[in-house]
Tab-separated table of C-alpha atoms and ligand atoms in Angstrom:
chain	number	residue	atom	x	y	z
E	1	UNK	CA	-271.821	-32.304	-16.382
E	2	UNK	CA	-270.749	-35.669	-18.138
E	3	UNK	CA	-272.022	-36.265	-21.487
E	4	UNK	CA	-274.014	-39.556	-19.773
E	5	UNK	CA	-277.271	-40.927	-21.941
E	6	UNK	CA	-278.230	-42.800	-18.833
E	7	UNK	CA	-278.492	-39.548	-16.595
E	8	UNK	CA	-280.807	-37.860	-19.191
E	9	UNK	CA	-283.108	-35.871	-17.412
E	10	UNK	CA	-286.190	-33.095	-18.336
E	11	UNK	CA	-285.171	-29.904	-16.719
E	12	UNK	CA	-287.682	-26.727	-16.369
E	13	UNK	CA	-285.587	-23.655	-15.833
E	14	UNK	CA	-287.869	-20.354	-15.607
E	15	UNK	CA	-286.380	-17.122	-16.649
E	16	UNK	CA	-284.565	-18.831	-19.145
E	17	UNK	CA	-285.331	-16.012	-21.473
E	18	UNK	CA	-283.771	-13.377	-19.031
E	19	UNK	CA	-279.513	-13.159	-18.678
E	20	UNK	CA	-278.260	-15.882	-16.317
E	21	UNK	CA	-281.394	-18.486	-17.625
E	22	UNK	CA	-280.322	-18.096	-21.019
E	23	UNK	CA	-276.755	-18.591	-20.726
E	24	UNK	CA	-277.941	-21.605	-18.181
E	25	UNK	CA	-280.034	-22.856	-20.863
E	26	UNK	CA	-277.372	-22.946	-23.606
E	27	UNK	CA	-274.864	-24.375	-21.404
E	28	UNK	CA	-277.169	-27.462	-20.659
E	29	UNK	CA	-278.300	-28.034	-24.720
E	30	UNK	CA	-274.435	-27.531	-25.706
E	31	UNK	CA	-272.961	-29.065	-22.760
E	32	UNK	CA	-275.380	-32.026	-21.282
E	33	UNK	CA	-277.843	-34.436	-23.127
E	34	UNK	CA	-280.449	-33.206	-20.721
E	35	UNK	CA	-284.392	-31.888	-22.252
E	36	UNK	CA	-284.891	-28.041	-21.116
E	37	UNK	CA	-288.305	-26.742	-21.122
E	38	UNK	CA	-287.537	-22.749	-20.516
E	39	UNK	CA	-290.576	-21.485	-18.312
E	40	UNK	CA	-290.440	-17.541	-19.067
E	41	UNK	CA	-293.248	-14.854	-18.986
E	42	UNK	CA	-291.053	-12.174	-21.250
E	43	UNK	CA	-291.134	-9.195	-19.445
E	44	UNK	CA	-288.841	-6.913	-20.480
E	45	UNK	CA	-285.807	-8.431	-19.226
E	46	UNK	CA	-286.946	-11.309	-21.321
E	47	UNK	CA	-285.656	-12.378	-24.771
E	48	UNK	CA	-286.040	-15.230	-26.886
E	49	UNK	CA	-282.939	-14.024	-29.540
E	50	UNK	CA	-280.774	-14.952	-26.205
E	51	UNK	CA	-281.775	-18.461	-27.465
E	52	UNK	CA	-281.642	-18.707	-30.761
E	53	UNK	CA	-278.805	-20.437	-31.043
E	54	UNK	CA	-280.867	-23.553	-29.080
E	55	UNK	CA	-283.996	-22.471	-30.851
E	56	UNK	CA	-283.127	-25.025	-33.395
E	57	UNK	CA	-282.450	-27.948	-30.836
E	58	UNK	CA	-284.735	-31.492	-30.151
E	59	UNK	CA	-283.900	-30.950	-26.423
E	60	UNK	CA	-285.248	-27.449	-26.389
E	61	UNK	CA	-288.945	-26.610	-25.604
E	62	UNK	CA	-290.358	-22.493	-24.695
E	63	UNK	CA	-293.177	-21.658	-22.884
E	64	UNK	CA	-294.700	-18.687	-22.346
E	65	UNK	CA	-296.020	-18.577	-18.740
E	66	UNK	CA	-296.532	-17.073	-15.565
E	67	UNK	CA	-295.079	-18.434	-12.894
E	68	UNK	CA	-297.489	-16.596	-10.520
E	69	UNK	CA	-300.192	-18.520	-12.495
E	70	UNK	CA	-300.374	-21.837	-10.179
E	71	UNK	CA	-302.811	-23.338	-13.273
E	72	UNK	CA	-300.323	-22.886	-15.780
E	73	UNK	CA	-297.334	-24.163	-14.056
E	74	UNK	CA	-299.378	-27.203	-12.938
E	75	UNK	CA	-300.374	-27.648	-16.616
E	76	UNK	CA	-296.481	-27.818	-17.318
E	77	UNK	CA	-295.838	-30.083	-14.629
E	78	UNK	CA	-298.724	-32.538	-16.074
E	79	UNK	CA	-297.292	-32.369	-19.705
E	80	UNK	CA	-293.477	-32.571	-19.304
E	81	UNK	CA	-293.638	-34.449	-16.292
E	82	UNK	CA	-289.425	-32.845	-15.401
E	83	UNK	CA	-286.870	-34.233	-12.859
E	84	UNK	CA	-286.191	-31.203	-12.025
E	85	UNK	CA	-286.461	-27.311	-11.311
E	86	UNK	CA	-284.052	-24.627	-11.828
E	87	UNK	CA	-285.487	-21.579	-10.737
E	88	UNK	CA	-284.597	-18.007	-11.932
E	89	UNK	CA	-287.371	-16.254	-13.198
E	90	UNK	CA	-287.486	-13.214	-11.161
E	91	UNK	CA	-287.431	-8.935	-10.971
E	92	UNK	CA	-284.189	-8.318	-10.865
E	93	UNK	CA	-283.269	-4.892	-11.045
E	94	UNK	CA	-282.744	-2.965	-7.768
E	95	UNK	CA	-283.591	0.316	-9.192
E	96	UNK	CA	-286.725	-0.501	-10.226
E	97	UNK	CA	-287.824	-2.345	-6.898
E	98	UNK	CA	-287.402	0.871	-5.567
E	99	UNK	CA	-289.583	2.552	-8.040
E	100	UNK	CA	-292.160	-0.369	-8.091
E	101	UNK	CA	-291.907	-2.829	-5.357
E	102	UNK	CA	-295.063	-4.565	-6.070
E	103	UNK	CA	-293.658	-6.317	-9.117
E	104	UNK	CA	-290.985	-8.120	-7.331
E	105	UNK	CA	-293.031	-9.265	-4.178
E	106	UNK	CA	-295.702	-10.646	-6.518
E	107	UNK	CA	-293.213	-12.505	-8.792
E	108	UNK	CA	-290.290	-12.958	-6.357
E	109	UNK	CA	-292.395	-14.294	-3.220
E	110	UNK	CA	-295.968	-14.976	-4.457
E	111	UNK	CA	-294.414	-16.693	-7.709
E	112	UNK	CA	-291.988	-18.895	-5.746
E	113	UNK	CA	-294.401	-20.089	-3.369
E	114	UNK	CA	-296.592	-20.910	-6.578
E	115	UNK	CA	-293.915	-23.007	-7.956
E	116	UNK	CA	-292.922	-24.689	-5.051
E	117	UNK	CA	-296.366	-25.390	-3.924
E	118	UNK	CA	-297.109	-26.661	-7.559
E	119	UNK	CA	-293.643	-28.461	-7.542
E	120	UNK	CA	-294.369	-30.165	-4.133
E	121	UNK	CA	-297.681	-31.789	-5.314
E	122	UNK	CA	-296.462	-33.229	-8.205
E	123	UNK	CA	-293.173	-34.256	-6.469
E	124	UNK	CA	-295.643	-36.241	-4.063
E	125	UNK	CA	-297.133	-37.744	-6.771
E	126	UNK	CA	-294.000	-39.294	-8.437
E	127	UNK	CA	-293.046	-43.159	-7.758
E	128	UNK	CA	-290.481	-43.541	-4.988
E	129	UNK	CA	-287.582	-43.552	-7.282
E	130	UNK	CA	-288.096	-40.839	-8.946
E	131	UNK	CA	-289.039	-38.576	-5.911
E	132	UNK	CA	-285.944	-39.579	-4.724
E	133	UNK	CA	-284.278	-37.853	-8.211
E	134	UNK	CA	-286.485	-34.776	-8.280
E	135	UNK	CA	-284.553	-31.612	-6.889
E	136	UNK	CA	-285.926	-28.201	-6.725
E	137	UNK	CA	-283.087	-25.557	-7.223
E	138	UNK	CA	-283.866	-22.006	-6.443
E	139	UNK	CA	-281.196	-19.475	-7.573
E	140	UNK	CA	-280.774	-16.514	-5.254
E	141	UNK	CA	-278.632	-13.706	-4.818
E	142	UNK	CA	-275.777	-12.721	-2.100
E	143	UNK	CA	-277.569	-9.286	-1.918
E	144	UNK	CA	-279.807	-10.938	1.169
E	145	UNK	CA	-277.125	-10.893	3.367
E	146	UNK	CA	-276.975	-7.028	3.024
E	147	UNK	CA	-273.703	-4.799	3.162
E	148	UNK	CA	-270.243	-5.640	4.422
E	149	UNK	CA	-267.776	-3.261	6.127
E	150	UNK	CA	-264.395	-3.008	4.293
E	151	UNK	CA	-263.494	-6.725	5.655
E	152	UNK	CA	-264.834	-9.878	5.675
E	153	UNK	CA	-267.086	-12.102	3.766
E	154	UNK	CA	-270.541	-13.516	3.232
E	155	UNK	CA	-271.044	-17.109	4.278
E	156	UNK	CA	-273.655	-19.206	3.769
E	157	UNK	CA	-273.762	-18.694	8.114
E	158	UNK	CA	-273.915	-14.803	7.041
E	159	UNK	CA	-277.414	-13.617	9.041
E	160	UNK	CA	-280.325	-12.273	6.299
E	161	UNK	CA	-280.028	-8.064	6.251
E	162	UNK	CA	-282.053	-6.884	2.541
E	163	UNK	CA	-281.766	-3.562	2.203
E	164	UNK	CA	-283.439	-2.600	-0.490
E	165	UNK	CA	-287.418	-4.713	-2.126
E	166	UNK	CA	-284.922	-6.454	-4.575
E	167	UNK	CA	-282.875	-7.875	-2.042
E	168	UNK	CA	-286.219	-8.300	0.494
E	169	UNK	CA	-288.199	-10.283	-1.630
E	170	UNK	CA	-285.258	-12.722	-2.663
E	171	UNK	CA	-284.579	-13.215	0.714
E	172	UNK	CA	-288.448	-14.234	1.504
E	173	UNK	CA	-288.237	-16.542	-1.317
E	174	UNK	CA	-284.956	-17.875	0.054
E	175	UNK	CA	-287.213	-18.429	3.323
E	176	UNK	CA	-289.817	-19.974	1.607
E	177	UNK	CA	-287.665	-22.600	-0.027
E	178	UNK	CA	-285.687	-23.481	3.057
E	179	UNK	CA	-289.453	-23.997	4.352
E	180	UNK	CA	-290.680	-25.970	2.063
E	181	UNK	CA	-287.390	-28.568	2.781
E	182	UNK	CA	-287.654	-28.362	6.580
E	183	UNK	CA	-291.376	-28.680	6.240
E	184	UNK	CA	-292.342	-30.833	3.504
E	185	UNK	CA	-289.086	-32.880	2.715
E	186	UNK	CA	-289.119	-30.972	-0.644
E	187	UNK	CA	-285.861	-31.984	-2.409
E	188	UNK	CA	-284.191	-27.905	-2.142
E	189	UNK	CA	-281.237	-26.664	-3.108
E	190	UNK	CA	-280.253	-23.119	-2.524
E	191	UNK	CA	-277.490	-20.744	-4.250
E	192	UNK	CA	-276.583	-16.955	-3.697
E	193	UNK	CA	-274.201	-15.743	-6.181
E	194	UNK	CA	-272.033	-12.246	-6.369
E	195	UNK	CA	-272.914	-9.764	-8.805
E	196	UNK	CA	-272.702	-11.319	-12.766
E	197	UNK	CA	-271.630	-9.830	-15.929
E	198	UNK	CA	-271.002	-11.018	-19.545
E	199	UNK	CA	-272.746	-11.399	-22.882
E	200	UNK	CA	-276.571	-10.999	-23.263
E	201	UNK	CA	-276.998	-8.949	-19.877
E	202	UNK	CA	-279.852	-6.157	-20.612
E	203	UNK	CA	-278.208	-3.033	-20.603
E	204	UNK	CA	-279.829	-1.656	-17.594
E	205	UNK	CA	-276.939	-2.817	-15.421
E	206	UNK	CA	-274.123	-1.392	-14.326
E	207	UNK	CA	-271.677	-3.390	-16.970
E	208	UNK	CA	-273.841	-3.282	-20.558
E	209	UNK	CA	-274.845	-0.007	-19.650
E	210	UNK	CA	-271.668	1.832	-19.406
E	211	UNK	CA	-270.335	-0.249	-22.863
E	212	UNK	CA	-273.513	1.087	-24.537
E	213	UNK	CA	-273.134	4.646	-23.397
E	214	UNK	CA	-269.254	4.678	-23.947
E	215	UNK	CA	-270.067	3.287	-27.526
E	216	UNK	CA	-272.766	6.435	-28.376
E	217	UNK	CA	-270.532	8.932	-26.428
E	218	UNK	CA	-273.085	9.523	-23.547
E	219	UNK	CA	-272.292	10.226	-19.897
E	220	UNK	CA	-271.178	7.193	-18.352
E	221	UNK	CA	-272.906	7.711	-14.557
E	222	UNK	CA	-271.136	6.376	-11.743
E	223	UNK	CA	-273.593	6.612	-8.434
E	224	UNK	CA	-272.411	8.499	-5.422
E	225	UNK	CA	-268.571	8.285	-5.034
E	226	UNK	CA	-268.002	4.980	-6.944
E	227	UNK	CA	-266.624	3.379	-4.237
E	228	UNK	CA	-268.865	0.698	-3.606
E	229	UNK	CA	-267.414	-2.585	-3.573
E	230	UNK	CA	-268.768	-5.586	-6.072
E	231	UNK	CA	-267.727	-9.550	-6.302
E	232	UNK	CA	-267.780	-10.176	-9.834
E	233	UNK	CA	-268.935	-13.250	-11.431
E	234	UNK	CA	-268.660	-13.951	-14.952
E	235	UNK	CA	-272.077	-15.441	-16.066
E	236	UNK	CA	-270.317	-18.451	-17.736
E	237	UNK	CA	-268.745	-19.354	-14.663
E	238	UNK	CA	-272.473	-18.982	-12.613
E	239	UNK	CA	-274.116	-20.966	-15.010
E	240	UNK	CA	-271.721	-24.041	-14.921
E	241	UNK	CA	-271.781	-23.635	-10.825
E	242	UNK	CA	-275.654	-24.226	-10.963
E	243	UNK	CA	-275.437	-27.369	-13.298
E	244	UNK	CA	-272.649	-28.681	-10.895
E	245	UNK	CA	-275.079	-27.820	-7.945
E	246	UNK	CA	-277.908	-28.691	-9.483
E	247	UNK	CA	-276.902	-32.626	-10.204
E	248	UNK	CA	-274.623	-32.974	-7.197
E	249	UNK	CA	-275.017	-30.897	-4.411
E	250	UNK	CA	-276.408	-31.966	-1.136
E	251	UNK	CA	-280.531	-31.832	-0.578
E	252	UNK	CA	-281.213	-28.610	1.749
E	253	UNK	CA	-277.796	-27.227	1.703
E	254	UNK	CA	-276.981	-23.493	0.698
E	255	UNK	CA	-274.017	-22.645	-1.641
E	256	UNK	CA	-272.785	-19.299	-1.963
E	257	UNK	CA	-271.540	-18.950	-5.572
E	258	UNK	CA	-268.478	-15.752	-6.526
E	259	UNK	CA	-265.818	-14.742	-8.365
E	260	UNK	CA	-263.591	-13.624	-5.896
E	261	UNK	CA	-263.210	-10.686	-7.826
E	262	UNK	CA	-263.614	-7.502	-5.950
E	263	UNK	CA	-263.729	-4.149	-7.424
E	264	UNK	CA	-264.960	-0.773	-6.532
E	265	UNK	CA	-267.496	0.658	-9.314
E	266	UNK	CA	-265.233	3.312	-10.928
E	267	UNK	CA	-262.850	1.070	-11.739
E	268	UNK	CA	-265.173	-1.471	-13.592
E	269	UNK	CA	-266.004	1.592	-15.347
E	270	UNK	CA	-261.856	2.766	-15.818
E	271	UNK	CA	-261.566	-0.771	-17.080
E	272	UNK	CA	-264.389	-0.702	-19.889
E	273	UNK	CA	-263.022	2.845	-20.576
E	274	UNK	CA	-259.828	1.591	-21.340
E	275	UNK	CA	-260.678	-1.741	-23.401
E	276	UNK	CA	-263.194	0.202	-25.489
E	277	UNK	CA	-259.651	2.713	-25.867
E	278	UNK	CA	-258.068	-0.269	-27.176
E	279	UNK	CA	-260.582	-2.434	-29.421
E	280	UNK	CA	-262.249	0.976	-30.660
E	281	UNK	CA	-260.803	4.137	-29.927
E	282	UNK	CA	-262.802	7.317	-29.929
E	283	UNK	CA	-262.457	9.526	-32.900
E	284	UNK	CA	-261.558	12.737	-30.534
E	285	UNK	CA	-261.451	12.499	-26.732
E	286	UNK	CA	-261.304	9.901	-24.220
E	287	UNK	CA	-264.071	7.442	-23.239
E	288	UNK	CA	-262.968	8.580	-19.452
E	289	UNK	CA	-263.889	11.902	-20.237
E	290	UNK	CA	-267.451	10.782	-20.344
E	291	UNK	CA	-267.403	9.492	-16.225
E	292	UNK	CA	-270.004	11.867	-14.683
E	293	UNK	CA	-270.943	11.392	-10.837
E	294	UNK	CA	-274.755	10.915	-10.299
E	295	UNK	CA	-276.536	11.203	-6.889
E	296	UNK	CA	-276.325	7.536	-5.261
E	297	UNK	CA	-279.153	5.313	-5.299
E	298	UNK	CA	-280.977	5.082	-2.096
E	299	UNK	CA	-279.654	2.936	0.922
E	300	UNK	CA	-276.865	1.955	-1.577
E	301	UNK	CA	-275.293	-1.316	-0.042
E	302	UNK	CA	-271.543	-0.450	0.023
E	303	UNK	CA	-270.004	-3.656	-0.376
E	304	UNK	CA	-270.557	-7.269	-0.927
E	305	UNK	CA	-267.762	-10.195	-1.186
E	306	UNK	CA	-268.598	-14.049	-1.165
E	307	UNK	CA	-266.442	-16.517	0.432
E	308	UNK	CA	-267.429	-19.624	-2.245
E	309	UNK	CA	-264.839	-21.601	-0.895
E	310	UNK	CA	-267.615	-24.789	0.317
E	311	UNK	CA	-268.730	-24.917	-3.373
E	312	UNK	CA	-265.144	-24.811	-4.535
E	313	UNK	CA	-264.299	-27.530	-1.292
E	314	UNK	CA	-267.223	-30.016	-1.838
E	315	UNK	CA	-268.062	-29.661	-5.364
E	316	UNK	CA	-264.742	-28.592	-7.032
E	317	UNK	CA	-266.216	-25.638	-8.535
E	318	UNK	CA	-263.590	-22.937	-9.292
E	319	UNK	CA	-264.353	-19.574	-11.799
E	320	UNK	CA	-262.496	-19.929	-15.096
E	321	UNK	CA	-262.380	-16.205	-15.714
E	322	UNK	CA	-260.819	-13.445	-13.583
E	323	UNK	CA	-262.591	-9.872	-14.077
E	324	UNK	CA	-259.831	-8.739	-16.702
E	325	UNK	CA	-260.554	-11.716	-19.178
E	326	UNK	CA	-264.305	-11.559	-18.399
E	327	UNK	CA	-264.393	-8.061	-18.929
E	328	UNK	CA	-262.767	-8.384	-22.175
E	329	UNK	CA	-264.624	-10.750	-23.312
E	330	UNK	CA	-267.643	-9.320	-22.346
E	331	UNK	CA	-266.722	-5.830	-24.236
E	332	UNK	CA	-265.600	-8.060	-27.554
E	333	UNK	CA	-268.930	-9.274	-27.331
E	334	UNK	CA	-271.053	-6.061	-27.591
E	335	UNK	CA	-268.571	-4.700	-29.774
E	336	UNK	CA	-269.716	-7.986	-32.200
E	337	UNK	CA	-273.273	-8.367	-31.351
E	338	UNK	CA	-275.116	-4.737	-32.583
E	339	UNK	CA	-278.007	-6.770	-33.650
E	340	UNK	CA	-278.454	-8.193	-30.222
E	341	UNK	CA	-278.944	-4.994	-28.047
E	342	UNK	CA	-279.648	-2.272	-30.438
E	343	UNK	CA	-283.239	-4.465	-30.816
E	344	UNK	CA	-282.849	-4.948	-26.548
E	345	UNK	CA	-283.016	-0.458	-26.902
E	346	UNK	CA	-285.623	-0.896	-29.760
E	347	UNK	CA	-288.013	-2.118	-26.873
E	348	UNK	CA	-289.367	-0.122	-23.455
E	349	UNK	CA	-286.186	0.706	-22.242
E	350	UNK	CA	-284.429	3.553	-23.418
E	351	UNK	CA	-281.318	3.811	-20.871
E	352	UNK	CA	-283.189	6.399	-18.548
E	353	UNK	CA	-282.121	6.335	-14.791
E	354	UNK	CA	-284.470	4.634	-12.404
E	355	UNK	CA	-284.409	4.147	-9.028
E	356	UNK	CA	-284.742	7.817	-7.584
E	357	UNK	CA	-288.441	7.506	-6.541
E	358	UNK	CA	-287.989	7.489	-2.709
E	359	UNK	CA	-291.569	6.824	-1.183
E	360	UNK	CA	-294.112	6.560	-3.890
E	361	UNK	CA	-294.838	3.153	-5.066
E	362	UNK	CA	-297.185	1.131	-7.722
M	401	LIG	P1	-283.140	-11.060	-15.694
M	401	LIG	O1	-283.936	-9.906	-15.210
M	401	LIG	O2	-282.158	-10.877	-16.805
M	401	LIG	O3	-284.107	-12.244	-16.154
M	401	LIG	C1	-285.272	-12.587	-15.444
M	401	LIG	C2	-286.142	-13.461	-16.340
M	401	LIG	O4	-287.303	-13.850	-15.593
M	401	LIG	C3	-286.646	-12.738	-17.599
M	401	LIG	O5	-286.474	-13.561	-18.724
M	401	LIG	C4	-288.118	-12.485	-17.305
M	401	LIG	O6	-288.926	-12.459	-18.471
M	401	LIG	C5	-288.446	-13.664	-16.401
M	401	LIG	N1	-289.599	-13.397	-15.526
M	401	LIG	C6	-289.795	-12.299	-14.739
M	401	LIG	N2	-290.979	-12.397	-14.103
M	401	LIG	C7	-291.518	-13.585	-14.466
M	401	LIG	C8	-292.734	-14.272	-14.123
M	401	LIG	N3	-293.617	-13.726	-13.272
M	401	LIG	N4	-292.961	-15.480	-14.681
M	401	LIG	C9	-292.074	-16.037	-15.545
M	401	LIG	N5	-290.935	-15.432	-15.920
M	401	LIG	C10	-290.653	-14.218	-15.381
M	401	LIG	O7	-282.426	-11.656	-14.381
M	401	LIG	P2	-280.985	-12.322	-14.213
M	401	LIG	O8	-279.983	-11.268	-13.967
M	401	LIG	O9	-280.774	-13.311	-15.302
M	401	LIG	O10	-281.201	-13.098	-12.827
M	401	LIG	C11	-281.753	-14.411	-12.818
M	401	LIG	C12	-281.863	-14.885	-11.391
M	401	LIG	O11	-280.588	-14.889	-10.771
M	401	LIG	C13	-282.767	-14.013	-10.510
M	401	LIG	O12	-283.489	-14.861	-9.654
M	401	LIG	C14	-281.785	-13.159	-9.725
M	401	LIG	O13	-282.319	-12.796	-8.476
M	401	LIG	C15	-280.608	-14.116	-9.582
M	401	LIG	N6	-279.284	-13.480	-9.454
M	401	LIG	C16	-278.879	-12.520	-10.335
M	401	LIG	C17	-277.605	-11.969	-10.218
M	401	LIG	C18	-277.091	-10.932	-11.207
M	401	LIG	O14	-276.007	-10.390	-11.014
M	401	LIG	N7	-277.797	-10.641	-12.293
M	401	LIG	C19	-276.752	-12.390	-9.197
M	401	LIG	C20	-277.207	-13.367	-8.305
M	401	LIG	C21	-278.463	-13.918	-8.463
């Protein structure tokens, strides 16, 4: 986005506290002149030292809220009075939709509706201009479109399969948005991205998670045969595809968002094995040595690849990192930034497995 005083605008994005918002959010203070209120309940996955570094800024406003509470969010709406709605706050973790599915229909469907029901009545509300301005941008993920055979990619044609709650409730919050455009003439934007990784991702995931355990020599598990298939997207790269979206893609359009960067698991893992080798070798042994095969998660999708090329055609979006320079830099930056995630283990989650609980649920 240009550096353009006369395009200033006041942007809500939720979850801003969570992996993708944050680095969203500090792209827009660094990058744009744009106001960002961050709309984030802190759950776990939430964490306001991702934004310290805007803490500081003028442009830069937290709240703490809900977005299941329709009261709150309208309260927000009232005060700020934004141009605009980036939407991430979400449950985002498939293993723990499978343990607890009730968290991520409540905040993935029920808390979408109650922002784009609250968003729609205050959109309604603005003067003509300015209703012409608004957008509503709801960030999604290519996991809706299910699992892909060995060829082939997702389109933004691709028919809806979830296979797992995660991937289900995105999918019904996709549906809602799409709705509320067809239905109410609600400015929407949609975008489904690949699989992200990079600094200040909570080390549940597949990425952070095997850095962490290769650093304190645990077993590095690799689900089922490793051989599932991942588009990786370096969070950077995601971030500065929703801005781009965000202030110039087309009302009610879909844009899927990846890195073109396909890689089975166990080699994501061989790779992080063999930077941590070379930035900080292991006193005795190999960091491969610790690669232990775990039983799969359930209904594991086996591969997903985007075909981004209608961003990349109509916007001019292109990644700037491929996974080997992502991954690096990604691995510099946990190697650099202790204080970060040994406060993210401090908290509730202790790097146990999840995800195993077949048929019990909240
Ligand atoms: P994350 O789990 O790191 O962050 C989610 C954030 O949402 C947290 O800060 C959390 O506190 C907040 N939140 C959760 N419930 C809330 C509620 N009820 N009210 C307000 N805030 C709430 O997630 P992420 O990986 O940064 O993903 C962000 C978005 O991008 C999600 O919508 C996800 O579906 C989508 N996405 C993620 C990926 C990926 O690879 N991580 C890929 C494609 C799309």
């Amino acid at each position: 986005m240009e550096k353009n005083p006369n395009s200033l605008k006041t942007i809500f994005v939720t979850g801003g506290a969570g992996f993708i918002g944050s680095t969203l959010v500090r792209y827009l203070i660094d990058e744009t002149l744009h106001t960002v209120v961050t709309v984030d309940k802190l759950t776990y996955a939430g964490n306001l030292d991702s934004l310290a570094s805007v803490a500081g800024s003028d442009r830069h406003c937290f709240e703490k809220v809900d977005i299941c509470d329709a009261a709150g969010i309208a309260e927000l709406f009232t005060r700020y009075q934004p141009d605009g709605i980036i939407h991430l706050a979400a449950e985002s973790h498939v293993d723990r939709s499978i343990d607890g599915p009730a968290a991520f229909l409540n905040t993935n469907i029920i808390g979408t509706f109650t922002l784009l029901e609250v968003a729609r009545g205050y959109w309604a509300s603005l003067p003509s201009e300015r209703r012409a301005q608004f957008r509503f941008h709801h960030v999604s993920t290519d996991e809706v479109y299910g699992s892909l055979g060995s060829q082939g990619l997702f389109t933004e044609e691709s028919p809806y399969r979830p296979n797992s709650p995660y991937s289900a409730s995105k999918a019904a919050s996709d549906h809602l948005a799409r709705a509320w455009y067809h239905t109410y003439g609600l400015p929407v934007l949609v975008t489904n991205c690949s699989n992200n990784y990079g600094p200040f991702h909570f080390p549940e995931k597949l990425i952070p998670l095997m850095i962490l355990n290769a650093l304190e020599a645990k077993p590095l598990p690799v689900y089922g045969d490793g051989l599932q298939v991942r588009d990786w997207l370096y969070v950077d790269d995601h971030a500065r595809a929703i801005a781009l979206v965000f202030e110039t893609g087309s009302v009610g359009e879909v844009y899927n968002i990846g890195g073109g960067s396909e890689c089975r698991n166990i080699d994501i893992v061989r790779m992080i094995c063999d930077l941590l080798e070379e930035l900080r070798p292991r006193p005795q042994g190999r960091y491969d040595d610790l690669i232990t095969y775990v039983t799969d998660r359930p209904g594991h999708d086996r591969r997903y690849a985007i075909d981004a090329s209608k961003l990349g055609n109509e916007l001019g979006w292109a990644p700037k990192e491929s996974l080997e320079t992502g991954l690096r830099k990604t691995v510099q930056w946990y190697l650099d930034n202790e204080g970060w995630w040994s406060r993210v283990r401090d908290g509730s989650y202790k790097g146990e497995r999840l995800g195993l609980h077949v048929g019990t649920s909240e």
